[in-house]
Amino acid sequence: TLALQITDLVKQYPTGTQALRGVSLEIEEGRFFGLLGPNGAGKSTLIHCTTGLAAPTSGAIRVFGHDAVEHYTEARKAVGLAPQDLNIDHFLTLEETLDFHAGYFGMRKRDRQERIAELLDAFSLTAKRNDRTRTLSGGMKRRLILARALMHRPRFLILDEPTAGVDVELRLELWHYVQRINAEGTTILLTTHYLEEAEQLCDRIAFINDGQIVAEGTSPELAEKF
Ligand code: ADP
Ligand code: ADP
């Protein structure tokens, strides 16, 4: 089964910038896949196209077989996104943050409550559940973003630069959490500009540069090539 299948994806912005120049990519179910590339390579654009935030100029995107371009409804249910900009409402409590997100996916009240309790526990946030998010530390905020992305039980989780700008200690902590998410069966696509992060976490890596995939393989395969 393919979690993600991208075919000949092109994205040209109205400014004329060709952010993606014919990208094809397949991610098998269960993988921890890394998209590695420098700033401006096109990583965010690829994620925005995959999550319905940007319209591709041409090409196809399927998530577990569901079209993610023309009819995003089904694909959307399968995808969880932990965006790069943390994007949380500082005046909601942690529980409210997760509950609000559940609303988008039409989860039933009883199911929501169980899921919220389960996620707060999994991400060591239970003690903070009734606090407003503005009181959280940076690490707690990032854990909350992971919990929010998983709220509707997506089969495919997208992590956009999950450790950009965090210190080494917090990076290790976040690695521990995302590895566990993958071990429990969720397919992951992670973007990063840290080689070490991709090597540590990912079982397959694609290098993207200037809107094109320039290499793809396991970490040892890529080490042999470069
Ligand atoms: P990355 O995430 O790898 O840093 P991006 O996808 O953000 O790369 O950017 C790829 C290219 O597209 C860059 O040249 C960037 O400046 C450009 N770009 C990104 N978003 C927009 C936009 N909304 N309008 C015009 N150009 C954009
Ligand atoms: P990210 O950090 O997620 O890669 P960027 O820093 O590339 O995002 O972009 C931040 C915002 O600015 C986004 O909304 C993006 O669409 C927009 N943007 C990025 N590059 C350009 C550009 N060259 N022209 C216009 N808008 C851009």
mmCIF file of C-alpha atoms and ligand atoms in Angstrom:
data_model
loop_
_atom_site.group_PDB
_atom_site.id
_atom_site.type_symbol
_atom_site.label_atom_id
_atom_site.label_comp_id
_atom_site.label_asym_id
_atom_site.label_seq_id
_atom_site.Cartn_x
_atom_site.Cartn_y
_atom_site.Cartn_z
ATOM 1 C CA THR A 1 0.000 0.000 0.000
ATOM 2 C CA LEU A 2 1.208 3.500 -0.824
ATOM 3 C CA ALA A 3 0.572 6.148 1.813
ATOM 4 C CA LEU A 4 1.650 8.900 -0.578
ATOM 5 C CA GLN A 5 2.023 8.914 -4.339
ATOM 6 C CA ILE A 6 3.104 12.143 -6.004
ATOM 7 C CA THR A 7 3.421 12.203 -9.789
ATOM 8 C CA ASP A 8 5.052 14.941 -11.877
ATOM 9 C CA LEU A 9 4.143 17.675 -9.433
ATOM 10 C CA VAL A 10 4.757 21.207 -10.654
ATOM 11 C CA LYS A 11 4.094 24.345 -8.640
ATOM 12 C CA GLN A 12 4.656 27.760 -10.078
ATOM 13 C CA TYR A 13 3.709 30.704 -7.879
ATOM 14 C CA PRO A 14 2.054 33.793 -9.388
ATOM 15 C CA THR A 15 5.407 35.555 -8.866
ATOM 16 C CA GLY A 16 6.907 33.207 -11.480
ATOM 17 C CA THR A 17 8.962 31.141 -9.025
ATOM 18 C CA GLN A 18 8.923 27.443 -9.947
ATOM 19 C CA ALA A 19 9.031 25.948 -6.467
ATOM 20 C CA LEU A 20 8.479 22.357 -7.716
ATOM 21 C CA ARG A 21 9.675 21.274 -11.169
ATOM 22 C CA GLY A 22 8.205 17.835 -11.782
ATOM 23 C CA VAL A 23 8.506 15.979 -8.478
ATOM 24 C CA SER A 24 7.567 12.295 -8.239
ATOM 25 C CA LEU A 25 7.665 10.508 -4.899
ATOM 26 C CA GLU A 26 6.236 7.335 -3.384
ATOM 27 C CA ILE A 27 6.019 6.544 0.306
ATOM 28 C CA GLU A 28 5.021 3.044 1.365
ATOM 29 C CA GLU A 29 2.755 2.561 4.338
ATOM 30 C CA GLY A 30 4.630 2.294 7.641
ATOM 31 C CA ARG A 31 7.726 4.168 6.558
ATOM 32 C CA PHE A 32 9.443 7.040 8.264
ATOM 33 C CA PHE A 33 10.341 9.063 5.179
ATOM 34 C CA GLY A 34 12.609 12.095 5.204
ATOM 35 C CA LEU A 35 12.515 14.955 2.706
ATOM 36 C CA LEU A 36 15.866 16.651 3.134
ATOM 37 C CA GLY A 37 16.908 19.884 1.488
ATOM 38 C CA PRO A 38 18.172 23.428 2.037
ATOM 39 C CA ASN A 39 15.944 26.459 2.635
ATOM 40 C CA GLY A 40 14.041 27.386 -0.506
ATOM 41 C CA ALA A 41 14.294 23.871 -2.005
ATOM 42 C CA GLY A 42 10.514 23.424 -2.151
ATOM 43 C CA LYS A 43 9.790 21.313 0.949
ATOM 44 C CA SER A 44 7.036 23.525 2.336
ATOM 45 C CA THR A 45 5.471 23.914 -1.074
ATOM 46 C CA LEU A 46 5.314 20.120 -1.462
ATOM 47 C CA ILE A 47 3.639 19.845 1.937
ATOM 48 C CA HIS A 48 1.226 22.675 1.204
ATOM 49 C CA CYS A 49 0.197 20.949 -2.037
ATOM 50 C CA THR A 50 -0.221 17.615 -0.232
ATOM 51 C CA THR A 51 -2.348 19.094 2.536
ATOM 52 C CA GLY A 52 -4.611 21.177 0.321
ATOM 53 C CA LEU A 53 -3.096 24.512 1.386
ATOM 54 C CA ALA A 54 -1.775 25.251 -2.106
ATOM 55 C CA ALA A 55 -3.066 24.257 -5.525
ATOM 56 C CA PRO A 56 -0.534 22.480 -7.742
ATOM 57 C CA THR A 57 0.026 23.911 -11.205
ATOM 58 C CA SER A 58 0.004 20.353 -12.572
ATOM 59 C CA GLY A 59 0.569 16.792 -11.447
ATOM 60 C CA ALA A 60 -1.197 14.290 -9.213
ATOM 61 C CA ILE A 61 -1.154 13.597 -5.482
ATOM 62 C CA ARG A 62 -2.763 10.578 -3.862
ATOM 63 C CA VAL A 63 -2.955 9.793 -0.158
ATOM 64 C CA PHE A 64 -3.817 6.139 0.468
ATOM 65 C CA GLY A 65 -5.293 6.169 -3.014
ATOM 66 C CA HIS A 66 -7.447 9.244 -2.448
ATOM 67 C CA ASP A 67 -7.007 12.215 -4.753
ATOM 68 C CA ALA A 68 -5.534 15.080 -2.730
ATOM 69 C CA VAL A 69 -5.911 17.719 -5.435
ATOM 70 C CA GLU A 70 -9.430 17.695 -6.848
ATOM 71 C CA HIS A 71 -11.421 16.106 -4.010
ATOM 72 C CA TYR A 72 -9.528 16.653 -0.840
ATOM 73 C CA THR A 73 -12.207 15.397 1.604
ATOM 74 C CA GLU A 74 -11.116 11.758 1.854
ATOM 75 C CA ALA A 75 -7.393 12.460 1.691
ATOM 76 C CA ARG A 76 -7.768 15.044 4.440
ATOM 77 C CA LYS A 77 -9.075 12.458 6.889
ATOM 78 C CA ALA A 78 -5.997 10.321 6.317
ATOM 79 C CA VAL A 79 -3.512 13.150 6.877
ATOM 80 C CA GLY A 80 -2.319 14.775 10.074
ATOM 81 C CA LEU A 81 -0.145 17.874 9.788
ATOM 82 C CA ALA A 82 2.229 19.304 12.354
ATOM 83 C CA PRO A 83 2.943 22.666 10.708
ATOM 84 C CA GLN A 84 6.183 24.538 11.017
ATOM 85 C CA ASP A 85 4.592 27.684 12.388
ATOM 86 C CA LEU A 86 3.147 26.302 15.609
ATOM 87 C CA ASN A 87 -0.115 28.039 14.985
ATOM 88 C CA ILE A 88 -1.890 27.596 18.336
ATOM 89 C CA ASP A 89 -4.503 29.826 19.934
ATOM 90 C CA HIS A 90 -2.865 31.086 23.112
ATOM 91 C CA PHE A 91 -6.135 31.658 24.919
ATOM 92 C CA LEU A 92 -7.456 28.119 24.627
ATOM 93 C CA THR A 93 -6.592 25.417 27.136
ATOM 94 C CA LEU A 94 -4.853 22.264 25.941
ATOM 95 C CA GLU A 95 -8.107 20.297 26.084
ATOM 96 C CA GLU A 96 -9.937 23.017 24.164
ATOM 97 C CA THR A 97 -7.196 23.083 21.532
ATOM 98 C CA LEU A 98 -7.562 19.361 20.875
ATOM 99 C CA ASP A 99 -11.354 19.452 21.109
ATOM 100 C CA PHE A 100 -11.577 22.340 18.637
ATOM 101 C CA HIS A 101 -9.479 20.402 16.145
ATOM 102 C CA ALA A 102 -11.650 17.291 16.631
ATOM 103 C CA GLY A 103 -14.598 19.433 15.582
ATOM 104 C CA TYR A 104 -13.159 19.815 12.085
ATOM 105 C CA PHE A 105 -13.240 16.065 11.700
ATOM 106 C CA GLY A 106 -16.698 15.518 13.103
ATOM 107 C CA MET A 107 -15.530 13.307 15.956
ATOM 108 C CA ARG A 108 -18.215 12.355 18.448
ATOM 109 C CA LYS A 109 -18.114 13.857 21.896
ATOM 110 C CA ARG A 110 -17.401 10.650 23.780
ATOM 111 C CA ASP A 111 -14.722 9.587 21.297
ATOM 112 C CA ARG A 112 -13.123 13.040 21.548
ATOM 113 C CA GLN A 113 -12.863 12.859 25.313
ATOM 114 C CA GLU A 114 -11.228 9.459 25.223
ATOM 115 C CA ARG A 115 -8.839 10.477 22.485
ATOM 116 C CA ILE A 116 -7.883 13.717 24.249
ATOM 117 C CA ALA A 117 -7.099 11.854 27.482
ATOM 118 C CA GLU A 118 -5.080 9.253 25.563
ATOM 119 C CA LEU A 119 -3.010 11.883 23.712
ATOM 120 C CA LEU A 120 -2.398 14.127 26.702
ATOM 121 C CA ASP A 121 -1.084 11.056 28.482
ATOM 122 C CA ALA A 122 1.049 9.893 25.548
ATOM 123 C CA PHE A 123 2.694 13.320 25.271
ATOM 124 C CA SER A 124 3.076 13.847 29.047
ATOM 125 C CA LEU A 125 0.703 16.830 29.081
ATOM 126 C CA THR A 126 -2.077 15.585 31.361
ATOM 127 C CA ALA A 127 -1.115 17.811 34.294
ATOM 128 C CA LYS A 128 -1.463 20.870 32.031
ATOM 129 C CA ARG A 129 -4.776 19.954 30.452
ATOM 130 C CA ASN A 130 -6.743 22.922 31.842
ATOM 131 C CA ASP A 131 -3.986 25.504 31.379
ATOM 132 C CA ARG A 132 -3.950 27.998 28.542
ATOM 133 C CA THR A 133 -1.453 27.154 25.831
ATOM 134 C CA ARG A 134 0.406 30.444 26.287
ATOM 135 C CA THR A 135 1.755 29.099 29.600
ATOM 136 C CA LEU A 136 3.467 26.130 27.925
ATOM 137 C CA SER A 137 7.203 25.766 27.407
ATOM 138 C CA GLY A 138 8.510 25.461 23.848
ATOM 139 C CA GLY A 139 8.830 21.685 24.194
ATOM 140 C CA MET A 140 5.303 21.327 25.521
ATOM 141 C CA LYS A 141 3.954 23.433 22.649
ATOM 142 C CA ARG A 142 5.648 21.167 20.152
ATOM 143 C CA ARG A 143 4.269 18.086 21.885
ATOM 144 C CA LEU A 144 0.809 19.644 21.782
ATOM 145 C CA ILE A 145 1.213 20.207 18.033
ATOM 146 C CA LEU A 146 2.000 16.501 17.615
ATOM 147 C CA ALA A 147 -1.019 15.535 19.732
ATOM 148 C CA ARG A 148 -3.260 17.868 17.712
ATOM 149 C CA ALA A 149 -2.016 16.421 14.429
ATOM 150 C CA LEU A 150 -2.887 12.911 15.664
ATOM 151 C CA MET A 151 -6.282 13.774 17.151
ATOM 152 C CA HIS A 152 -8.402 12.349 14.312
ATOM 153 C CA ARG A 153 -6.243 9.193 14.076
ATOM 154 C CA PRO A 154 -4.632 9.911 10.688
ATOM 155 C CA ARG A 155 -2.744 7.046 9.050
ATOM 156 C CA PHE A 156 -0.233 9.477 7.566
ATOM 157 C CA LEU A 157 1.521 12.163 9.607
ATOM 158 C CA ILE A 158 3.390 15.078 8.044
ATOM 159 C CA LEU A 159 6.001 16.845 10.169
ATOM 160 C CA ASP A 160 7.211 20.103 8.627
ATOM 161 C CA GLU A 161 10.638 20.903 10.115
ATOM 162 C CA PRO A 162 9.558 19.663 13.565
ATOM 163 C CA THR A 163 12.798 20.638 15.306
ATOM 164 C CA ALA A 164 13.746 23.839 13.449
ATOM 165 C CA GLY A 165 15.154 26.324 15.932
ATOM 166 C CA VAL A 166 15.070 24.067 19.011
ATOM 167 C CA ASP A 167 18.049 23.196 21.207
ATOM 168 C CA VAL A 168 19.763 19.803 21.182
ATOM 169 C CA GLU A 169 18.088 18.510 24.319
ATOM 170 C CA LEU A 170 14.598 19.288 23.081
ATOM 171 C CA ARG A 171 15.434 17.868 19.663
ATOM 172 C CA LEU A 172 16.309 14.513 21.245
ATOM 173 C CA GLU A 173 13.104 14.576 23.242
ATOM 174 C CA LEU A 174 10.999 15.238 20.127
ATOM 175 C CA TRP A 175 12.840 12.484 18.215
ATOM 176 C CA HIS A 176 11.809 10.041 20.932
ATOM 177 C CA TYR A 177 8.136 10.971 20.516
ATOM 178 C CA VAL A 178 8.053 10.850 16.715
ATOM 179 C CA GLN A 179 9.877 7.514 16.643
ATOM 180 C CA ARG A 180 7.236 6.086 18.929
ATOM 181 C CA ILE A 181 4.432 7.403 16.707
ATOM 182 C CA ASN A 182 5.993 5.602 13.734
ATOM 183 C CA ALA A 183 6.615 2.424 15.749
ATOM 184 C CA GLU A 184 2.908 2.356 16.596
ATOM 185 C CA GLY A 185 2.089 2.166 12.878
ATOM 186 C CA THR A 186 1.652 5.724 11.575
ATOM 187 C CA THR A 187 3.442 6.490 8.307
ATOM 188 C CA ILE A 188 5.516 9.668 8.604
ATOM 189 C CA LEU A 189 6.838 12.237 6.137
ATOM 190 C CA LEU A 190 9.293 14.587 7.822
ATOM 191 C CA THR A 191 10.946 17.580 6.194
ATOM 192 C CA THR A 192 14.221 18.848 7.500
ATOM 193 C CA HIS A 193 17.361 20.674 6.526
ATOM 194 C CA TYR A 194 19.375 18.727 9.126
ATOM 195 C CA LEU A 195 21.175 15.752 7.597
ATOM 196 C CA GLU A 196 21.656 14.254 11.034
ATOM 197 C CA GLU A 197 17.926 14.378 11.763
ATOM 198 C CA ALA A 198 17.065 12.533 8.560
ATOM 199 C CA GLU A 199 19.788 9.943 9.209
ATOM 200 C CA GLN A 200 18.703 9.342 12.791
ATOM 201 C CA LEU A 201 14.984 9.019 12.156
ATOM 202 C CA CYS A 202 14.233 8.059 8.590
ATOM 203 C CA ASP A 203 14.337 4.669 6.879
ATOM 204 C CA ARG A 204 14.226 6.353 3.456
ATOM 205 C CA ILE A 205 15.414 9.805 2.466
ATOM 206 C CA ALA A 206 14.848 11.961 -0.624
ATOM 207 C CA PHE A 207 17.095 14.965 -1.298
ATOM 208 C CA ILE A 208 15.257 17.925 -2.773
ATOM 209 C CA ASN A 209 17.078 20.855 -4.300
ATOM 210 C CA ASP A 210 15.724 23.733 -6.358
ATOM 211 C CA GLY A 211 12.343 22.048 -6.816
ATOM 212 C CA GLN A 212 13.673 18.665 -7.916
ATOM 213 C CA ILE A 213 14.349 15.335 -6.211
ATOM 214 C CA VAL A 214 18.041 14.763 -6.853
ATOM 215 C CA ALA A 215 18.501 11.446 -4.996
ATOM 216 C CA GLU A 216 16.443 8.939 -3.051
ATOM 217 C CA GLY A 217 17.250 5.835 -1.036
ATOM 218 C CA THR A 218 18.122 4.456 2.368
ATOM 219 C CA SER A 219 20.653 6.359 4.408
ATOM 220 C CA PRO A 220 23.495 3.853 3.648
ATOM 221 C CA GLU A 221 22.633 3.939 -0.085
ATOM 222 C CA LEU A 222 22.859 7.715 -0.123
ATOM 223 C CA ALA A 223 26.067 7.733 1.904
ATOM 224 C CA GLU A 224 27.648 5.560 -0.803
ATOM 225 C CA LYS A 225 26.610 7.967 -3.566
ATOM 226 C CA PHE A 226 27.784 11.214 -1.947
HETATM 227 P P1 ADP B 1 11.532 25.210 1.665
HETATM 228 O O1 ADP B 1 10.335 24.804 2.446
HETATM 229 O O2 ADP B 1 12.351 24.040 1.201
HETATM 230 O O3 ADP B 1 12.358 26.229 2.384
HETATM 231 P P2 ADP B 1 9.626 26.585 -0.021
HETATM 232 O O4 ADP B 1 8.685 25.586 -0.551
HETATM 233 O O5 ADP B 1 9.194 27.432 1.130
HETATM 234 O O6 ADP B 1 11.033 25.874 0.313
HETATM 235 O O7 ADP B 1 10.053 27.576 -1.187
HETATM 236 C C1 ADP B 1 10.443 27.137 -2.478
HETATM 237 C C2 ADP B 1 10.579 28.362 -3.375
HETATM 238 O O8 ADP B 1 9.292 28.942 -3.599
HETATM 239 C C3 ADP B 1 11.439 29.458 -2.779
HETATM 240 O O9 ADP B 1 12.103 30.084 -3.849
HETATM 241 C C4 ADP B 1 10.396 30.410 -2.154
HETATM 242 O O10 ADP B 1 10.873 31.713 -2.074
HETATM 243 C C5 ADP B 1 9.256 30.287 -3.128
HETATM 244 N N1 ADP B 1 7.939 30.510 -2.509
HETATM 245 C C6 ADP B 1 7.428 29.858 -1.423
HETATM 246 N N2 ADP B 1 6.193 30.288 -1.149
HETATM 247 C C7 ADP B 1 5.900 31.238 -2.088
HETATM 248 C C8 ADP B 1 4.763 32.057 -2.349
HETATM 249 N N3 ADP B 1 3.657 32.005 -1.602
HETATM 250 N N4 ADP B 1 4.833 32.895 -3.394
HETATM 251 C C9 ADP B 1 5.939 32.966 -4.157
HETATM 252 N N5 ADP B 1 7.037 32.225 -3.965
HETATM 253 C C10 ADP B 1 7.014 31.364 -2.955
HETATM 254 P P1 ADP B 2 8.219 28.131 5.441
HETATM 255 O O1 ADP B 2 9.089 28.749 6.529
HETATM 256 O O2 ADP B 2 7.022 27.403 5.927
HETATM 257 O O3 ADP B 2 9.011 27.451 4.359
HETATM 258 P P2 ADP B 2 8.330 30.536 4.052
HETATM 259 O O4 ADP B 2 9.198 31.247 5.045
HETATM 260 O O5 ADP B 2 8.885 30.038 2.779
HETATM 261 O O6 ADP B 2 7.536 29.361 4.776
HETATM 262 O O7 ADP B 2 7.107 31.454 3.741
HETATM 263 C C1 ADP B 2 6.369 32.127 4.743
HETATM 264 C C2 ADP B 2 5.167 32.749 4.054
HETATM 265 O O8 ADP B 2 5.586 33.641 3.016
HETATM 266 C C3 ADP B 2 4.299 31.696 3.385
HETATM 267 O O9 ADP B 2 2.944 32.090 3.479
HETATM 268 C C4 ADP B 2 4.779 31.707 1.962
HETATM 269 O O10 ADP B 2 3.719 31.304 1.113
HETATM 270 C C5 ADP B 2 5.158 33.155 1.738
HETATM 271 N N1 ADP B 2 6.315 33.294 0.825
HETATM 272 C C6 ADP B 2 7.503 32.651 0.893
HETATM 273 N N2 ADP B 2 8.322 33.017 -0.091
HETATM 274 C C7 ADP B 2 7.652 33.930 -0.812
HETATM 275 C C8 ADP B 2 7.966 34.693 -1.954
HETATM 276 N N3 ADP B 2 9.123 34.572 -2.587
HETATM 277 N N4 ADP B 2 7.031 35.536 -2.426
HETATM 278 C C9 ADP B 2 5.853 35.656 -1.810
HETATM 279 N N5 ADP B 2 5.479 34.980 -0.715
HETATM 280 C C10 ADP B 2 6.373 34.116 -0.221
#
